[in-house]
Amino acid sequence: RQRVFSGVQPTGTLHLGNYLGAIRNWVKMQDLYDTYFCVVDLHAITMPHEPRDLLEATRKSAALYLASGIDPEKAAIFVQSHVSAHAELAWLLQCYTPIGWLRRMIQFKEKSQKQNAEEVGAGLLTYPVLMAADILLYGTDLVPVGEDQRQHIELARDIAERFNHKFGGSKWKKLGGRGGKIFKIPEAFMPPAGARVMSLSDGTSKMSKSAESDASRINLLDPPDVLANKIKRAKTDAFKGLEYDNPDRPEATNLITIYSLVTGMSTEAAAEEVCDLSWGEFKPRLADAVVAHLEPLQQRYNLIMEDKSYLDEVLAKGAGDAEEAANRTLNNVRQAMGFQPRP
Ligand code: TYM
């Protein structure tokens, strides 16, 4: 079976963009592929962090994977820092990744500008190499992510190609290896709709955990009245009726997309249903649909958080399964690079 790997950073709370762009698609994939879903806590320290918040966000994120329908019998659910192969492979890859490739990353440029230049940690620059290590350790074929991760996956492919070329093939064979490619070349998998969910306060910027205003995003754990209120206050325009895909109306396109995804309608059907409604008529309908979709997820989440030992068991089993797969790849890399085998 083909392999699938993906992850979410445990920073802040997960929002509808994380869910519609990524997690919801993982659920569909777990029946068809060998799946690994990771809470990438090592990535969460590339921006200044509070230890207590990290601890809490890591458990919450894992519980939200489960509440979204990821089944620990089908998928390995684990915490990145529990499998030390991630950090180790990241180091090995870093030494062969040109700094220029990393400086070109859009997210690095954006995030480093938000901080005092003196305080930007080296990890913010090397972040995508750790992400490449995550993916390459599992011989991943497909990486289900939102649009904003496309460039990082391109980079993971470039790193893998370069590494295979430099250390794979006959050179590796002479060192006692199997020869051929060390890493499989992964591909990004993006949903046809939902790969870029936009902010409620501005239809031209993406919904994000780090946006200052909480009113700009729909958090998966927002109570129904908060959700309804945020949608009520979402930015509108002065056009009559509602339209999907009019470039002058990004807010309408975004809210219709969300409506279609939470009701299970095609975007065409959703657009047709609401085209004659005013914003004032559409918003309560959207709010009801979002609440109806998230309520069962929130109920499952609350149950999961009540039982501390269940989540611990899931994460322990996930880490064990992941470690086994990851160490196989890591041992190949060590051998191909000429590291002394442990006696
Ligand atoms: P992160 O934690 O920022 O986001 C997690 C996932 O949610 C998607 N996403 C969105 N999708 C649609 N609309 C949005 N507004 C939106 N915002 C976020 C992201 O594309 C992502 O799929 N570097 C990654 C985490 C990571 C990873 C990996 C992912 C680390 N290692 C290996 C895949 C494979 C990140 O920061 O995602």
Short mmCIF file of C-alpha atoms and ligand atoms in Angstrom, two decimals:
data_model
loop_
_atom_site.label_atom_id
_atom_site.label_comp_id
_atom_site.label_asym_id
_atom_site.label_seq_id
_atom_site.Cartn_x
_atom_site.Cartn_y
_atom_site.Cartn_z
CA ARG A 1 0.00 0.00 0.00
CA GLN A 2 1.10 3.54 -0.62
CA ARG A 3 2.20 5.65 2.33
CA VAL A 4 0.70 8.90 3.57
CA PHE A 5 2.27 11.29 6.11
CA SER A 6 1.01 14.59 7.41
CA GLY A 7 1.10 16.78 10.49
CA VAL A 8 -0.17 19.89 12.20
CA GLN A 9 1.79 22.18 14.51
CA PRO A 10 0.48 22.36 18.07
CA THR A 11 0.42 26.14 18.29
CA GLY A 12 -2.77 27.83 19.40
CA THR A 13 -5.96 25.99 18.54
CA LEU A 14 -6.77 24.24 15.30
CA HIS A 15 -9.12 26.08 12.97
CA LEU A 16 -11.43 25.30 10.10
CA GLY A 17 -8.60 25.84 7.59
CA ASN A 18 -6.49 23.11 9.22
CA TYR A 19 -9.51 20.87 9.23
CA LEU A 20 -10.87 21.44 5.71
CA GLY A 21 -7.44 21.82 4.12
CA ALA A 22 -5.83 18.84 5.81
CA ILE A 23 -7.28 16.75 8.64
CA ARG A 24 -10.62 15.97 7.03
CA ASN A 25 -8.85 14.53 4.02
CA TRP A 26 -6.65 12.37 6.22
CA VAL A 27 -9.77 10.65 7.50
CA LYS A 28 -10.71 9.60 3.99
CA MET A 29 -7.19 8.36 3.27
CA GLN A 30 -6.79 6.05 6.27
CA ASP A 31 -8.83 3.29 4.59
CA LEU A 32 -6.81 3.36 1.39
CA TYR A 33 -3.23 3.92 2.49
CA ASP A 34 -0.70 3.25 5.25
CA THR A 35 -1.13 6.45 7.19
CA TYR A 36 1.04 8.37 9.68
CA PHE A 37 -0.42 11.44 11.35
CA CYS A 38 1.91 13.41 13.54
CA VAL A 39 1.60 16.28 15.99
CA VAL A 40 4.72 18.18 14.95
CA ASP A 41 5.77 19.65 18.26
CA LEU A 42 9.41 20.19 17.24
CA HIS A 43 8.14 22.59 14.57
CA ALA A 44 6.15 24.50 17.17
CA ILE A 45 9.30 25.84 18.86
CA THR A 46 10.61 27.62 15.75
CA MET A 47 8.72 30.71 16.95
CA PRO A 48 8.96 31.87 20.59
CA HIS A 49 6.82 29.55 22.73
CA GLU A 50 5.51 28.99 26.25
CA PRO A 51 6.31 25.48 27.60
CA ARG A 52 2.93 25.12 29.31
CA ASP A 53 1.06 26.11 26.17
CA LEU A 54 3.02 23.62 24.08
CA LEU A 55 2.21 20.80 26.48
CA GLU A 56 -1.48 21.60 26.38
CA ALA A 57 -1.69 22.24 22.63
CA THR A 58 0.05 18.94 21.87
CA ARG A 59 -2.56 16.87 23.73
CA LYS A 60 -5.39 18.95 22.33
CA SER A 61 -4.18 18.48 18.78
CA ALA A 62 -3.88 14.72 19.18
CA ALA A 63 -7.37 14.59 20.70
CA LEU A 64 -8.70 16.62 17.76
CA TYR A 65 -7.20 14.14 15.30
CA LEU A 66 -9.19 11.43 17.05
CA ALA A 67 -12.33 13.54 17.32
CA SER A 68 -12.12 14.30 13.59
CA GLY A 69 -12.33 10.58 12.89
CA ILE A 70 -8.73 9.41 12.62
CA ASP A 71 -8.84 5.83 13.85
CA PRO A 72 -5.82 4.59 15.83
CA GLU A 73 -6.54 1.06 14.58
CA LYS A 74 -5.92 2.26 11.03
CA ALA A 75 -3.41 5.10 11.34
CA ALA A 76 -0.33 5.75 13.46
CA ILE A 77 -1.10 8.85 15.55
CA PHE A 78 1.98 10.16 17.31
CA VAL A 79 3.98 13.08 18.63
CA GLN A 80 7.03 14.05 16.57
CA SER A 81 9.40 14.51 19.53
CA HIS A 82 8.67 10.92 20.67
CA VAL A 83 10.44 9.57 17.59
CA SER A 84 13.97 10.93 17.72
CA ALA A 85 14.72 9.84 14.15
CA HIS A 86 12.98 13.06 13.00
CA ALA A 87 15.51 15.33 14.66
CA GLU A 88 18.42 13.15 13.64
CA LEU A 89 17.51 12.91 9.97
CA ALA A 90 16.85 16.64 9.93
CA TRP A 91 20.48 17.21 10.95
CA LEU A 92 21.84 14.86 8.30
CA LEU A 93 19.75 16.53 5.59
CA GLN A 94 20.57 20.03 6.80
CA CYS A 95 24.23 19.51 6.12
CA TYR A 96 23.40 18.93 2.45
CA THR A 97 20.71 21.57 1.97
CA PRO A 98 21.92 24.84 0.44
CA ILE A 99 21.09 27.84 2.64
CA GLY A 100 19.89 29.67 -0.49
CA TRP A 101 17.07 27.16 -0.91
CA LEU A 102 15.90 27.88 2.63
CA ARG A 103 16.12 31.65 2.38
CA ARG A 104 13.75 31.53 -0.58
CA MET A 105 10.91 29.96 1.43
CA ILE A 106 7.92 32.30 1.59
CA GLN A 107 7.02 31.29 5.15
CA PHE A 108 10.54 31.98 6.35
CA LYS A 109 10.44 35.46 4.81
CA GLU A 110 7.05 36.20 6.35
CA LYS A 111 7.70 34.81 9.80
CA SER A 112 11.22 36.19 10.15
CA GLN A 113 9.93 39.68 9.36
CA LYS A 114 7.50 39.47 12.25
CA GLN A 115 10.38 39.21 14.71
CA ASN A 116 13.27 41.40 15.72
CA ALA A 117 16.05 40.37 13.31
CA GLU A 118 18.42 39.72 16.22
CA GLU A 119 16.03 37.16 17.67
CA VAL A 120 15.17 35.02 14.66
CA GLY A 121 16.21 31.49 15.62
CA ALA A 122 18.20 29.28 13.24
CA GLY A 123 15.37 26.73 13.50
CA LEU A 124 13.02 29.05 11.63
CA LEU A 125 15.34 28.85 8.64
CA THR A 126 15.92 25.09 8.84
CA TYR A 127 12.26 24.32 9.61
CA PRO A 128 11.48 22.95 6.12
CA VAL A 129 14.38 20.51 6.40
CA LEU A 130 12.78 19.03 9.52
CA MET A 131 9.55 18.82 7.55
CA ALA A 132 11.39 17.03 4.72
CA ALA A 133 12.78 14.59 7.31
CA ASP A 134 9.25 13.94 8.63
CA ILE A 135 8.04 13.04 5.17
CA LEU A 136 11.08 11.14 3.86
CA LEU A 137 11.46 8.92 6.93
CA TYR A 138 8.27 7.06 6.08
CA GLY A 139 8.85 6.47 2.36
CA THR A 140 5.87 8.74 1.88
CA ASP A 141 4.05 8.78 -1.46
CA LEU A 142 1.40 11.40 -0.67
CA VAL A 143 1.35 14.37 1.70
CA PRO A 144 -2.16 15.75 2.24
CA VAL A 145 -1.80 19.46 3.07
CA GLY A 146 -3.27 22.87 2.35
CA GLU A 147 -2.00 25.16 -0.38
CA ASP A 148 0.38 27.07 1.93
CA GLN A 149 2.60 23.99 2.31
CA ARG A 150 3.13 23.42 -1.41
CA GLN A 151 6.52 25.14 -1.50
CA HIS A 152 7.79 23.12 1.47
CA ILE A 153 6.87 19.88 -0.25
CA GLU A 154 8.62 20.97 -3.43
CA LEU A 155 11.68 21.55 -1.26
CA ALA A 156 11.38 18.08 0.32
CA ARG A 157 11.37 16.63 -3.19
CA ASP A 158 14.46 18.62 -4.17
CA ILE A 159 16.28 17.57 -1.01
CA ALA A 160 15.41 13.91 -1.63
CA GLU A 161 16.52 13.99 -5.28
CA ARG A 162 19.80 15.64 -4.40
CA PHE A 163 20.46 13.16 -1.60
CA ASN A 164 19.61 10.12 -3.73
CA HIS A 165 21.94 11.38 -6.41
CA LYS A 166 24.78 12.08 -4.01
CA PHE A 167 24.60 8.99 -1.78
CA GLY A 168 22.34 6.41 -3.43
CA GLY A 169 22.87 3.91 -6.25
CA SER A 170 26.10 1.98 -6.71
CA LYS A 171 27.95 4.09 -4.16
CA TRP A 172 25.58 2.90 -1.46
CA LYS A 173 25.79 -0.67 -2.72
CA LYS A 174 29.56 -0.67 -2.30
CA LEU A 175 29.00 0.20 1.35
CA GLY A 176 26.83 -2.89 1.75
CA GLY A 177 23.46 -1.20 1.09
CA ARG A 178 20.69 -2.23 -1.24
CA GLY A 179 21.59 0.39 -3.84
CA GLY A 180 19.05 2.44 -5.77
CA LYS A 181 17.16 5.32 -4.26
CA ILE A 182 17.46 6.02 -0.57
CA PHE A 183 14.33 8.21 -0.45
CA LYS A 184 11.05 7.96 -2.26
CA ILE A 185 10.02 11.23 -3.92
CA PRO A 186 6.80 12.42 -2.24
CA GLU A 187 3.92 14.32 -3.78
CA ALA A 188 1.61 16.93 -2.31
CA PHE A 189 -2.06 16.01 -2.19
CA MET A 190 -4.49 18.93 -2.10
CA PRO A 191 -8.27 18.85 -1.91
CA PRO A 192 -10.14 20.37 -4.88
CA ALA A 193 -11.89 22.77 -2.47
CA GLY A 194 -10.71 23.89 0.97
CA ALA A 195 -6.97 23.94 0.26
CA ARG A 196 -6.98 27.64 1.11
CA VAL A 197 -9.67 28.70 3.55
CA MET A 198 -9.61 32.47 3.94
CA SER A 199 -9.93 34.75 6.95
CA LEU A 200 -13.39 35.86 8.04
CA SER A 201 -12.21 39.45 8.24
CA ASP A 202 -10.44 39.57 4.86
CA GLY A 203 -11.19 37.25 1.95
CA THR A 204 -7.74 37.83 0.45
CA SER A 205 -5.65 36.54 3.35
CA LYS A 206 -5.68 32.98 4.63
CA MET A 207 -7.27 31.88 7.88
CA SER A 208 -4.36 31.43 10.28
CA LYS A 209 -3.55 30.51 13.87
CA SER A 210 -1.23 33.46 14.21
CA ALA A 211 -3.58 36.21 12.98
CA GLU A 212 -4.06 38.66 15.79
CA SER A 213 -7.83 38.80 15.77
CA ASP A 214 -9.56 35.63 16.95
CA ALA A 215 -12.67 36.85 15.11
CA SER A 216 -10.84 36.16 11.83
CA ARG A 217 -10.93 32.38 12.29
CA ILE A 218 -13.34 29.59 13.13
CA ASN A 219 -11.66 27.45 15.78
CA LEU A 220 -12.76 23.83 15.87
CA LEU A 221 -13.53 24.15 19.57
CA ASP A 222 -15.44 27.44 19.49
CA PRO A 223 -18.84 27.04 21.22
CA PRO A 224 -21.92 27.41 18.95
CA ASP A 225 -22.76 30.97 20.05
CA VAL A 226 -19.19 32.13 19.42
CA LEU A 227 -19.25 30.52 15.98
CA ALA A 228 -22.54 32.15 15.08
CA ASN A 229 -21.29 35.52 16.28
CA LYS A 230 -18.05 35.31 14.31
CA ILE A 231 -19.92 34.42 11.14
CA LYS A 232 -22.42 37.20 11.74
CA ARG A 233 -19.58 39.70 11.98
CA ALA A 234 -17.63 38.31 9.02
CA LYS A 235 -16.73 40.81 6.31
CA THR A 236 -19.31 41.31 3.57
CA ASP A 237 -19.55 43.40 0.41
CA ALA A 238 -22.16 45.72 -1.13
CA PHE A 239 -23.15 43.51 -4.08
CA LYS A 240 -26.67 42.14 -4.36
CA GLY A 241 -27.12 38.36 -3.98
CA LEU A 242 -24.20 35.96 -3.57
CA GLU A 243 -21.67 34.71 -6.10
CA TYR A 244 -18.97 32.08 -6.19
CA ASP A 245 -15.72 32.80 -8.04
CA ASN A 246 -16.19 36.48 -8.77
CA PRO A 247 -12.64 37.81 -8.22
CA ASP A 248 -14.10 41.04 -6.82
CA ARG A 249 -15.94 39.09 -4.13
CA PRO A 250 -13.37 36.95 -2.26
CA GLU A 251 -15.48 36.90 0.95
CA ALA A 252 -18.49 35.46 -0.87
CA THR A 253 -16.36 32.82 -2.56
CA ASN A 254 -14.82 31.85 0.76
CA LEU A 255 -18.07 31.56 2.70
CA ILE A 256 -19.79 29.61 -0.08
CA THR A 257 -16.80 27.25 -0.17
CA ILE A 258 -17.09 26.71 3.58
CA TYR A 259 -20.85 26.22 3.26
CA SER A 260 -20.40 23.59 0.54
CA LEU A 261 -17.75 21.70 2.50
CA VAL A 262 -19.65 21.51 5.78
CA THR A 263 -22.91 20.51 4.08
CA GLY A 264 -21.27 18.05 1.68
CA MET A 265 -22.64 19.87 -1.38
CA SER A 266 -20.63 20.62 -4.50
CA THR A 267 -19.58 24.27 -4.76
CA GLU A 268 -21.84 24.61 -7.82
CA ALA A 269 -24.88 23.31 -5.92
CA ALA A 270 -24.09 25.50 -2.91
CA ALA A 271 -23.62 28.58 -5.09
CA GLU A 272 -26.93 27.93 -6.80
CA GLU A 273 -28.78 27.44 -3.54
CA VAL A 274 -27.65 30.74 -2.07
CA CYS A 275 -27.31 33.00 -5.14
CA ASP A 276 -30.51 34.96 -4.45
CA LEU A 277 -29.97 35.33 -0.70
CA SER A 278 -28.79 38.52 0.94
CA TRP A 279 -25.79 38.35 3.27
CA GLY A 280 -28.20 38.74 6.18
CA GLU A 281 -30.15 35.66 5.08
CA PHE A 282 -27.12 33.57 4.20
CA LYS A 283 -25.07 34.06 7.37
CA PRO A 284 -27.43 32.36 9.85
CA ARG A 285 -27.80 29.45 7.41
CA LEU A 286 -24.03 29.14 7.19
CA ALA A 287 -23.68 29.39 10.97
CA ASP A 288 -26.22 26.59 11.48
CA ALA A 289 -24.39 24.39 8.98
CA VAL A 290 -20.98 24.99 10.60
CA VAL A 291 -22.37 24.32 14.08
CA ALA A 292 -24.12 21.14 12.91
CA HIS A 293 -20.87 19.93 11.42
CA LEU A 294 -18.65 20.76 14.38
CA GLU A 295 -20.94 19.78 17.26
CA PRO A 296 -20.44 16.00 17.00
CA LEU A 297 -16.69 16.57 16.65
CA GLN A 298 -16.70 18.70 19.82
CA GLN A 299 -18.66 16.07 21.72
CA ARG A 300 -16.18 13.37 20.75
CA TYR A 301 -13.34 15.70 21.74
CA ASN A 302 -14.79 16.23 25.21
CA LEU A 303 -15.14 12.50 25.76
CA ILE A 304 -11.57 11.85 24.64
CA MET A 305 -10.17 14.55 26.94
CA GLU A 306 -11.96 13.01 29.92
CA ASP A 307 -9.93 9.83 29.70
CA LYS A 308 -6.25 10.68 30.03
CA SER A 309 -5.03 7.10 29.79
CA TYR A 310 -6.78 6.44 26.47
CA LEU A 311 -4.97 9.27 24.69
CA ASP A 312 -1.67 8.18 26.27
CA GLU A 313 -2.19 4.64 24.97
CA VAL A 314 -2.94 5.85 21.47
CA LEU A 315 0.18 8.03 21.42
CA ALA A 316 2.38 5.27 22.85
CA LYS A 317 1.25 2.77 20.23
CA GLY A 318 1.56 5.36 17.45
CA ALA A 319 5.10 6.27 18.48
CA GLY A 320 6.09 2.59 18.56
CA ASP A 321 4.78 1.92 15.06
CA ALA A 322 6.24 5.12 13.66
CA GLU A 323 9.63 4.51 15.25
CA GLU A 324 9.97 1.13 13.62
CA ALA A 325 9.31 2.50 10.14
CA ALA A 326 11.44 5.62 10.71
CA ASN A 327 14.46 3.73 12.01
CA ARG A 328 14.59 1.53 8.91
CA THR A 329 15.05 4.61 6.74
CA LEU A 330 17.41 6.29 9.17
CA ASN A 331 19.68 3.23 9.22
CA ASN A 332 19.85 3.26 5.42
CA VAL A 333 20.82 6.93 5.46
CA ARG A 334 23.51 6.40 8.09
CA GLN A 335 24.96 3.53 6.09
CA ALA A 336 24.88 5.41 2.80
CA MET A 337 26.59 8.44 4.35
CA GLY A 338 29.39 6.32 5.78
CA PHE A 339 28.63 6.44 9.49
CA GLN A 340 30.22 3.72 11.60
CA PRO A 341 27.68 0.99 12.49
CA ARG A 342 27.07 0.65 16.22
CA PRO A 343 28.98 -2.44 17.44
P1 TYM B 1 0.28 24.07 9.97
O1 TYM B 1 0.30 23.57 11.36
O2 TYM B 1 0.48 25.53 9.74
O3 TYM B 1 -1.09 23.68 9.29
C1 TYM B 1 -1.57 22.35 9.32
C2 TYM B 1 -2.28 22.00 8.02
O4 TYM B 1 -3.38 22.90 7.80
C3 TYM B 1 -3.25 23.48 6.52
N1 TYM B 1 -3.78 24.85 6.57
C4 TYM B 1 -4.76 25.31 5.80
N2 TYM B 1 -5.48 24.72 4.83
C5 TYM B 1 -6.43 25.46 4.24
N3 TYM B 1 -6.71 26.75 4.56
C6 TYM B 1 -6.00 27.38 5.52
N4 TYM B 1 -6.28 28.64 5.84
C7 TYM B 1 -4.98 26.65 6.19
N5 TYM B 1 -4.11 26.97 7.19
C8 TYM B 1 -3.38 25.85 7.40
C9 TYM B 1 -1.77 23.45 6.21
O5 TYM B 1 -1.53 23.54 4.83
C10 TYM B 1 -1.37 22.13 6.80
O6 TYM B 1 -1.65 21.08 5.89
N6 TYM B 1 4.82 22.77 8.30
C11 TYM B 1 3.46 22.31 8.52
C12 TYM B 1 3.38 21.12 9.45
C13 TYM B 1 4.24 19.97 9.06
C14 TYM B 1 3.96 19.02 8.06
C15 TYM B 1 5.06 18.11 8.07
C16 TYM B 1 2.91 18.85 7.17
C17 TYM B 1 5.43 19.63 9.62
N7 TYM B 1 5.95 18.48 9.04
C18 TYM B 1 5.12 17.03 7.20
C19 TYM B 1 2.98 17.77 6.28
C20 TYM B 1 4.06 16.87 6.30
C21 TYM B 1 2.65 23.43 9.14
O7 TYM B 1 3.18 24.32 9.72
O8 TYM B 1 1.29 23.25 9.07
#
